[in-house]
Tab-separated table of C-alpha atoms and ligand atoms in Angstrom:
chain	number	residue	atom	x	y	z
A	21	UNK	CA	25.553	-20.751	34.256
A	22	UNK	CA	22.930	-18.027	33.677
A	23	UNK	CA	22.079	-17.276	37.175
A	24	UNK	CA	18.120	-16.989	37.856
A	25	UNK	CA	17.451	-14.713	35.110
A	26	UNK	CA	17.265	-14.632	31.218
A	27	UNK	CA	17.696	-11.590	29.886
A	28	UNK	CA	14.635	-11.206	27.652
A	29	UNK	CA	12.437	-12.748	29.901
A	30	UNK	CA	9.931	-9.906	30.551
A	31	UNK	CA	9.913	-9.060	34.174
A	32	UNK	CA	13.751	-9.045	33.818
A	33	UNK	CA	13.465	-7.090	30.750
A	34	UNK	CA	11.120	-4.388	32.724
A	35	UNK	CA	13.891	-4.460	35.785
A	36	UNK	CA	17.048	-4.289	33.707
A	37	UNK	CA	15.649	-1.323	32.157
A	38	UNK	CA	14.865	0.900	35.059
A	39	UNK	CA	18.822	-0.525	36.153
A	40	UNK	CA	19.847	0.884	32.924
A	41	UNK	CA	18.178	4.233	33.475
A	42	UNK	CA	19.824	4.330	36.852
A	43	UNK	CA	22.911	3.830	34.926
A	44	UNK	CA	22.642	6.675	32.380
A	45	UNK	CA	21.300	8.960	35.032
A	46	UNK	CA	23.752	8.371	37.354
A	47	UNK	CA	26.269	9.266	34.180
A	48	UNK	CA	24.069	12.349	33.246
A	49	UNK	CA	23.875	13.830	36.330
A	50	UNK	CA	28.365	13.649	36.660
A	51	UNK	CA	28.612	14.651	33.629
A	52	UNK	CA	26.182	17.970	33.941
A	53	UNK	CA	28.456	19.225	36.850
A	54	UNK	CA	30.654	19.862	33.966
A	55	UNK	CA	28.282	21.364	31.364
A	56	UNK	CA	29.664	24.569	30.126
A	57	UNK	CA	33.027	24.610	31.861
A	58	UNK	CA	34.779	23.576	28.677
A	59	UNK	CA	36.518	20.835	30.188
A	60	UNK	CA	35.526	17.898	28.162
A	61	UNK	CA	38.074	14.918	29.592
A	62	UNK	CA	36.842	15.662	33.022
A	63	UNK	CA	33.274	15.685	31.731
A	64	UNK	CA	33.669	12.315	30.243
A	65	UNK	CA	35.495	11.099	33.361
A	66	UNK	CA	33.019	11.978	35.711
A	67	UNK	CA	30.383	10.023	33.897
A	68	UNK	CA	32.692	6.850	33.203
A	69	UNK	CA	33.150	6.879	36.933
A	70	UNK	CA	29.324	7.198	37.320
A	71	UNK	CA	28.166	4.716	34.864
A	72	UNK	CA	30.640	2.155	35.950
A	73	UNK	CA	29.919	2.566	39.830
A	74	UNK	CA	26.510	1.785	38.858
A	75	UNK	CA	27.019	-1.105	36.378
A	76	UNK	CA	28.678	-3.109	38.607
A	77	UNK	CA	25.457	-2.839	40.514
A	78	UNK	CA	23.158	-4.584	37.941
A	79	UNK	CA	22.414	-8.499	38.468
A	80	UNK	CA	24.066	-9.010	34.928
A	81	UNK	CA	27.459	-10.184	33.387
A	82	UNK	CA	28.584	-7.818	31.307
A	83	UNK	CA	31.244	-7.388	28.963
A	84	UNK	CA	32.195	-3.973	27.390
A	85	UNK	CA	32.003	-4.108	23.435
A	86	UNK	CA	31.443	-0.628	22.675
A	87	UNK	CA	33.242	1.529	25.217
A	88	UNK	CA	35.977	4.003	26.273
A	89	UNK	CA	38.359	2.546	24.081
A	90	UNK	CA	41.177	-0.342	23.908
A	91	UNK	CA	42.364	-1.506	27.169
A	92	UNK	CA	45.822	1.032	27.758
A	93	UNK	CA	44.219	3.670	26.251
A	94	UNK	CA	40.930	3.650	28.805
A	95	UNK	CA	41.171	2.797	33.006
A	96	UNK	CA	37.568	2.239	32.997
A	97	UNK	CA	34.828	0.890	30.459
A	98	UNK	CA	37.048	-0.632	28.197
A	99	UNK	CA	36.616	-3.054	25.109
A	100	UNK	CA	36.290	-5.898	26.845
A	101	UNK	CA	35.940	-5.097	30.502
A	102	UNK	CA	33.580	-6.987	32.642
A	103	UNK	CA	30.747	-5.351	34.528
A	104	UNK	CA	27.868	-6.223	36.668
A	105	UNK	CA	27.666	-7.754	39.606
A	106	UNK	CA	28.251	-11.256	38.258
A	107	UNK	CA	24.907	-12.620	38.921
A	108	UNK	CA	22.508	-12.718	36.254
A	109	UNK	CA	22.525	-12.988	31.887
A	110	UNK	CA	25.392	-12.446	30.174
A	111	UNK	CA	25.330	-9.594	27.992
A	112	UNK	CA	26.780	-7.528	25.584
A	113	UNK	CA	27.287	-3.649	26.841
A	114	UNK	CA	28.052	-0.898	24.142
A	115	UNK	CA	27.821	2.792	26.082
A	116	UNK	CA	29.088	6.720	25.475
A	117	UNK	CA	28.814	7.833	28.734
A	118	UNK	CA	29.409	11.457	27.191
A	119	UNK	CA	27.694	11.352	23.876
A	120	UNK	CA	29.085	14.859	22.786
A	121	UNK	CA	31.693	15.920	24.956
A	122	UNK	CA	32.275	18.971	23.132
A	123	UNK	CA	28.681	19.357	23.414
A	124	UNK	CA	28.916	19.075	27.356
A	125	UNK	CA	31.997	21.372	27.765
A	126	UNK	CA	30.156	24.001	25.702
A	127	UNK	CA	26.332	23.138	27.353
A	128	UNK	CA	25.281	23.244	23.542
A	129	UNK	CA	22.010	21.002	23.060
A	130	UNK	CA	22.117	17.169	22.673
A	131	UNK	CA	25.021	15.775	24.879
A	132	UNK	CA	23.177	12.134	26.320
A	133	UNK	CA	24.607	9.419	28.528
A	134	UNK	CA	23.886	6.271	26.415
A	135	UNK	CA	23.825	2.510	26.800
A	136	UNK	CA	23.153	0.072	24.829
A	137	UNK	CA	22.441	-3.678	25.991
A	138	UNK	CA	22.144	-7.184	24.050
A	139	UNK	CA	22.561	-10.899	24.901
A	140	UNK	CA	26.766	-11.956	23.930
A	141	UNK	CA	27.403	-11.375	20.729
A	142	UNK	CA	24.127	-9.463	19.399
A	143	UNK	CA	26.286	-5.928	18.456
A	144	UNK	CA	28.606	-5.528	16.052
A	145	UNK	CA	32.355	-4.986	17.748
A	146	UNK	CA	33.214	-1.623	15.652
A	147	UNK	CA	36.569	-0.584	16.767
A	148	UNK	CA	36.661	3.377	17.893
A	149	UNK	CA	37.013	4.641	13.846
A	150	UNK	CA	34.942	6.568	11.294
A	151	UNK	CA	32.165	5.373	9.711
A	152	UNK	CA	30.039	6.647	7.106
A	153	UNK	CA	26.492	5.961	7.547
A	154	UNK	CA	23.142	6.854	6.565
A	155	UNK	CA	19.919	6.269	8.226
A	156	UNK	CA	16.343	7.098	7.660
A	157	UNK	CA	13.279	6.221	9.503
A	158	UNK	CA	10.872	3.100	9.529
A	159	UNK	CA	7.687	2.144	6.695
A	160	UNK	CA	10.283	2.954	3.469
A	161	UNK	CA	10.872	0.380	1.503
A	162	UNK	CA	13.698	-1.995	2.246
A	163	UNK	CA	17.251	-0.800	0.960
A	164	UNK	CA	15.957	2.736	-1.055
A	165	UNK	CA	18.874	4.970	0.670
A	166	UNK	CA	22.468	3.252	0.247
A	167	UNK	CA	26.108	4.455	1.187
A	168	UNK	CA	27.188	3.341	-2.385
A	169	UNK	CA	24.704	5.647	-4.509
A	170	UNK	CA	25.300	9.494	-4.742
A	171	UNK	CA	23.715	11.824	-1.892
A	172	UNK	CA	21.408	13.386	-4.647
A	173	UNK	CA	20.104	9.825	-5.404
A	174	UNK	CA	19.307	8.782	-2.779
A	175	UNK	CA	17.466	12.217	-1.879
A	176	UNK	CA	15.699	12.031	-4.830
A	177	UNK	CA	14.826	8.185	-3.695
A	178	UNK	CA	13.873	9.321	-0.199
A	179	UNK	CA	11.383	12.265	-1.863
A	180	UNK	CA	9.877	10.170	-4.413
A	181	UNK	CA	9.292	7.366	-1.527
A	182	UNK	CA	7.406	10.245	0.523
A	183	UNK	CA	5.590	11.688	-2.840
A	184	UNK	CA	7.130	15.278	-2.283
A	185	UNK	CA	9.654	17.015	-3.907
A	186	UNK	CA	13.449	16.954	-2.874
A	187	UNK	CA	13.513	20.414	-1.478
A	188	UNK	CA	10.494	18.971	1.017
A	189	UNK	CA	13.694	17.025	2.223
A	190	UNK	CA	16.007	17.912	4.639
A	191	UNK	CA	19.182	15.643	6.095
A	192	UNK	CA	20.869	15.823	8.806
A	193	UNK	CA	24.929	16.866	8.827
A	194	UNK	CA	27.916	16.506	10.812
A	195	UNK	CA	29.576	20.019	9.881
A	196	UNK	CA	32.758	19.143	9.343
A	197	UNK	CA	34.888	20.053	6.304
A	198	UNK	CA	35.039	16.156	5.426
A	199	UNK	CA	31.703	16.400	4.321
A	200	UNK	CA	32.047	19.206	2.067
A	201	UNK	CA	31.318	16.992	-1.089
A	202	UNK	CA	28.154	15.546	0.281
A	203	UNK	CA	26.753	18.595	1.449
A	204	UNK	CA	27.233	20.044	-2.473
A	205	UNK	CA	25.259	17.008	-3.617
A	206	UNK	CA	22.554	17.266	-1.247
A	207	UNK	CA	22.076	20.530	-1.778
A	208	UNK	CA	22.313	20.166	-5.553
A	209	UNK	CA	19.693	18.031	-5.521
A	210	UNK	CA	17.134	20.816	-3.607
A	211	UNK	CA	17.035	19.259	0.294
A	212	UNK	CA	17.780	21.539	2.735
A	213	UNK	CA	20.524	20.270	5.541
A	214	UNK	CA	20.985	20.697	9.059
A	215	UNK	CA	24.113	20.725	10.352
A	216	UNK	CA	25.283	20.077	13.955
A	217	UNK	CA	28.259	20.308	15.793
A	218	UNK	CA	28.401	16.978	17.234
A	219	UNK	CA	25.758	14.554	18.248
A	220	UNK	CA	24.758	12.496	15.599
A	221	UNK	CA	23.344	9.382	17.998
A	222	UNK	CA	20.565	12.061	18.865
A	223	UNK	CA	20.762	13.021	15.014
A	224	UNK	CA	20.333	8.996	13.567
A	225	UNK	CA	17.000	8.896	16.433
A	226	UNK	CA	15.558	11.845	15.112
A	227	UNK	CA	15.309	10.801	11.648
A	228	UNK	CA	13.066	8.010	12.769
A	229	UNK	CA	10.930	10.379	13.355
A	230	UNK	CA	10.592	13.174	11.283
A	231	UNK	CA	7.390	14.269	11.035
A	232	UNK	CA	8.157	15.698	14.663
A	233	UNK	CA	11.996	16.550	14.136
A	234	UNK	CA	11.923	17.351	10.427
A	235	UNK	CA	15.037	15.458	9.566
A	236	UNK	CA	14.610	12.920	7.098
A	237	UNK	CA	17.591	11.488	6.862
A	238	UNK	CA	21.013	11.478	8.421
A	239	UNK	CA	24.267	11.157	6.435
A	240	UNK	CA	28.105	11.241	6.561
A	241	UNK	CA	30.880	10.278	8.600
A	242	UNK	CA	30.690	9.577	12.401
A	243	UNK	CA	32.553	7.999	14.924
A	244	UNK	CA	31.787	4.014	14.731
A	245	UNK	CA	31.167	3.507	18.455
A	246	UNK	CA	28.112	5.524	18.084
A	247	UNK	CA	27.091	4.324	15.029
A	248	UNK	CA	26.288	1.341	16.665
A	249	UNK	CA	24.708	2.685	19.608
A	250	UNK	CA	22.258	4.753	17.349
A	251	UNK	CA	21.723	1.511	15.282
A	252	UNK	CA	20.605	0.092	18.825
A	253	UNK	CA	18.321	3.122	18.624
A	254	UNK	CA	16.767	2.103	15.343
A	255	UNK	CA	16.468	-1.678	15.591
A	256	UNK	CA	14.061	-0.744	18.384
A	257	UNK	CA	12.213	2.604	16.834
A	258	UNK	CA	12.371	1.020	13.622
A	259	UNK	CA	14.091	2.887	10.191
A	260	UNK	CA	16.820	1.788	8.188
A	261	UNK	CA	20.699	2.150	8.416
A	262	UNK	CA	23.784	1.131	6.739
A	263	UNK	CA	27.409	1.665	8.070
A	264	UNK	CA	30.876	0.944	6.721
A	265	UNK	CA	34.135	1.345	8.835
A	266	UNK	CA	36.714	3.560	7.383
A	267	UNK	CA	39.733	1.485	7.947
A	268	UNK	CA	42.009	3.317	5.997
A	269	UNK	CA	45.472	2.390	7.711
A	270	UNK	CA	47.308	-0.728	8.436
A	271	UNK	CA	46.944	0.249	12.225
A	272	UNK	CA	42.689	0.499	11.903
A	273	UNK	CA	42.878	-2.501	9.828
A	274	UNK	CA	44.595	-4.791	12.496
A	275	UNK	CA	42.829	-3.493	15.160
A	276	UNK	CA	39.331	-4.507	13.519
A	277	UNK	CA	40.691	-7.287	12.486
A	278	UNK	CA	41.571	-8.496	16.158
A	279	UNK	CA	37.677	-7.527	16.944
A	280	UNK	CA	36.599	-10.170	14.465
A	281	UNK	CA	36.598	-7.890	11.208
A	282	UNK	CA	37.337	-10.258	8.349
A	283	UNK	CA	36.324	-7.658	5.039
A	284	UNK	CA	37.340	-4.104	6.233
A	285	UNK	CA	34.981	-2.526	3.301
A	286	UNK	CA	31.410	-4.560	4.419
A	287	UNK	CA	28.876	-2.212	3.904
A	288	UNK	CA	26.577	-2.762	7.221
A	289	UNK	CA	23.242	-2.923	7.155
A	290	UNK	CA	21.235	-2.723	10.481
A	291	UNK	CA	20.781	-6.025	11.151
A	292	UNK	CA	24.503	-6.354	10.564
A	293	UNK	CA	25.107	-4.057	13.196
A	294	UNK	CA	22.842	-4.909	15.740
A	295	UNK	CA	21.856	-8.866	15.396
A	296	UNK	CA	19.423	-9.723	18.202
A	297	UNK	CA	17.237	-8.057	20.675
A	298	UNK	CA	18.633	-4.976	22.581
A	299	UNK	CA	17.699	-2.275	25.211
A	300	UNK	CA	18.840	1.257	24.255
A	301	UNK	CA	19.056	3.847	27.305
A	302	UNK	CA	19.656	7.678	27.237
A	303	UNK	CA	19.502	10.095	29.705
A	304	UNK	CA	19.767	14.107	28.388
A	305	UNK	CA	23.091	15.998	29.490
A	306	UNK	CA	22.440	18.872	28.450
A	307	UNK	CA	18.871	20.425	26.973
A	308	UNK	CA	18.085	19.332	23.665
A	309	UNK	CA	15.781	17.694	20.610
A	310	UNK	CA	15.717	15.074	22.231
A	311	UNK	CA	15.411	14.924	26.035
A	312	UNK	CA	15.659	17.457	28.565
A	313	UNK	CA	19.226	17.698	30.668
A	314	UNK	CA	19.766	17.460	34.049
A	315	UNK	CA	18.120	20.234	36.119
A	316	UNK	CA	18.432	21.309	39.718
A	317	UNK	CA	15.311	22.055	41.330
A	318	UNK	CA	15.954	23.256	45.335
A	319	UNK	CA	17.433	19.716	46.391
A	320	UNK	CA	15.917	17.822	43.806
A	321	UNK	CA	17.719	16.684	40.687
A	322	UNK	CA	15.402	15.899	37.666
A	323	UNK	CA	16.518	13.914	34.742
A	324	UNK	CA	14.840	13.055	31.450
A	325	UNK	CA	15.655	9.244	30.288
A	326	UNK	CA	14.339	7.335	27.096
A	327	UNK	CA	14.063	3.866	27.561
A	328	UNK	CA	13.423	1.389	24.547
A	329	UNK	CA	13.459	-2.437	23.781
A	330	UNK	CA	12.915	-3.779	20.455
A	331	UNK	CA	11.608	-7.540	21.680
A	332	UNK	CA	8.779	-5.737	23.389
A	333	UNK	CA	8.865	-2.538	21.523
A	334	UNK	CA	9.083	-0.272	23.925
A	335	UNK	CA	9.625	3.209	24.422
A	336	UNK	CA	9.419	4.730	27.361
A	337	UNK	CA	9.997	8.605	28.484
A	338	UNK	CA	11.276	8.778	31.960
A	339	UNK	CA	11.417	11.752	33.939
A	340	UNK	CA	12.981	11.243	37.147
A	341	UNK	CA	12.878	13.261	40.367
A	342	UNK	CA	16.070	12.550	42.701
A	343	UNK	CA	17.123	13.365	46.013
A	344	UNK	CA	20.931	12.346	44.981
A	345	UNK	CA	22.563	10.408	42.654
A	346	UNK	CA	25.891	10.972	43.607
A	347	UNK	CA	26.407	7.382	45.592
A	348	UNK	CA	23.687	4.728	45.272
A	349	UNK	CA	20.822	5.208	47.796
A	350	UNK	CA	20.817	3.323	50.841
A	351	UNK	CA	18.227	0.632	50.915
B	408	VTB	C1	30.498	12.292	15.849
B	408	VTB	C2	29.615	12.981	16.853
B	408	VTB	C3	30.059	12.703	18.240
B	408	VTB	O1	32.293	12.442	17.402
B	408	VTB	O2	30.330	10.883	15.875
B	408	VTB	C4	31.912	12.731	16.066
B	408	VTB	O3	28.318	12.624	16.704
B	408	VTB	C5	32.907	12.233	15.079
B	408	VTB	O4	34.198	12.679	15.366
B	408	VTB	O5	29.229	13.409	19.136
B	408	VTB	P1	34.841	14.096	14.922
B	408	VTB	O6	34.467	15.077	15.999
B	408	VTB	O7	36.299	13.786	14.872
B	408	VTB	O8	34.292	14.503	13.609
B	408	VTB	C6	31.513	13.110	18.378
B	408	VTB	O9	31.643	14.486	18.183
B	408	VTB	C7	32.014	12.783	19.789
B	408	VTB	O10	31.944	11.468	20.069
């Protein structure tokens, strides 16, 4: 049974959302008590504790896909844990309640609470591993970036696409020494890179748009669990993206293979990753490119929330104005 609601019907679709942006600012707001205090477990903790409180609120049937981890490993959100209040659609939940925990600990731009929402089975179940990915943004013609071609082609690809030269081009980097080899062929081939610290959800949006970010493209190695929740992103933006799961021990292999993953090298492409309609959520943490964070304002608490849906296309800036969002308001 369904309950009295499907889950893209549109007045549901227009409700769930503003219950989703309760969720992530409920999760932003915990979290930002932390910002700067360079504790990043209790960060994530306090919006885990957040996001699920309110969750289990929503007229839905969720299950976890994308979460705090396995089961042992995570009390709350877990791969497979059910949330909602148990009337209503069953769906498919992916969420970083602390999208750049670092981020948070350090109040360094671009920490979000995210969620991402589909109808069972719509996201791909990426176990918490590296991927690599790349993604650029919508109008390009289909497949001209790929994983398997070398950085510098596929810069040159992405420059001739836009009819400007390579060093017009700039991607977006993790800086980590991993990518050391990619950032000498970017940069070999003239495109000038950005690197952050952590965030790259926030880094996948912004190439989807970068005539107001100018990032172009985003490339390297990421944790999976957010390379899925920035595909989200994109399937309702629009761009491109491919992933593949580094599964490189026996350990990462079984444990993708118990989430249903069959050929451990797929290269993913977007649809891959995200098969049918979803909502994506985020509310700003701390300030950034993105969205604002959390601010205080006398005994107000304002939040900044992007809400999108890619059956309606929808994207919608929220900025919120709160007397509390500690414990759910009383009717
Ligand atoms: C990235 C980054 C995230 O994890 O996915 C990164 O965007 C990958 O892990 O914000 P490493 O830090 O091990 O490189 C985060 O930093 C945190 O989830």
């Amino acid at each position: 049974m369904t309950g009295k609601y499907q889950i893209w019907d549109p007045f549901f679709e227009y409700v769930l959302a503003l219950g989703l942006a309760r969720v992530t600012e409920c999760g932003a707001f915990a979290a930002s008590r932390m910002r700067g205090r360079g504790d990043e477990k209790k960060a994530d903790q306090f919006a885990v504790d957040a996001m699920r409180r309110e969750l289990n609120r929503l007229p839905i049937r969720g299950r976890v896909v994308i979460g705090e981890g396995e089961r042992d490993e995570a009390p709350m959100l877990y791969i497979g844990e059910e949330v909602g209040s148990g009337d209503g659609p069953q769906v498919d939940i992916a969420l970083d309640p602390l999208e750049g925990t670092t981020i948070c600990a350090k109040n360094l731009p671009n920490s979000l609470s995210v969620i991402a929402v589909s109808k069972a089975g719509g996201m791909l179940h990426a176990p918490d591993v590296y991927m690599e990915k790349i993604a650029i943004g919508p109008g390009y013609p289909a497949d001209l970036v790929d994983l398997d071609a070398e950085p510098c082609a596929n810069i040159l690809a992405l420059s001739q696409a836009k009819s400007v030269s390579p060093d017009r081009i700039t991607a977006c980097i993790l800086d980590r020494p991993r990518h050391a080899e990619l950032i000498e062929s970017v940069r070999s081939s003239g495109a000038a890179i950005r690197l952050i610290t952590d965030g790259d959800v926030a880094a996948v949006i912004h190439a989807a748009t970068p005539a107001e970010t100018g990032i172009d493209v985003y490339m390297g190695i990421g944790g999976a669990p957010e390379g899925i929740l920035a595909g989200a992103a994109l399937r309702c933006i629009g761009g491109q993206m491919q992933g593949r799961l580094i599964l490189d021990t026996v350990e990462r292999r079984d444990r993708a293979f118990q989430m249903g993953i069959r050929s451990p090298e797929h290269k993913y492409s977007l649809e891959d990753m995200v098969r049918h309609d979803v909502m994506f959520v985020a509310t700003g943490v701390t300030d950034g490119s993105l969205l604002n964070g959390v601010r205080f304002l006398d005994n107000r608490i304002i939040t900044e929330t992007m809400i999108m849906s890619s059956s309606s296309g929808l994207l919608r800036r929220v900025c919120s104005e709160h007397r509390d969002l500690d414990e759910p308001e009383s009717g």
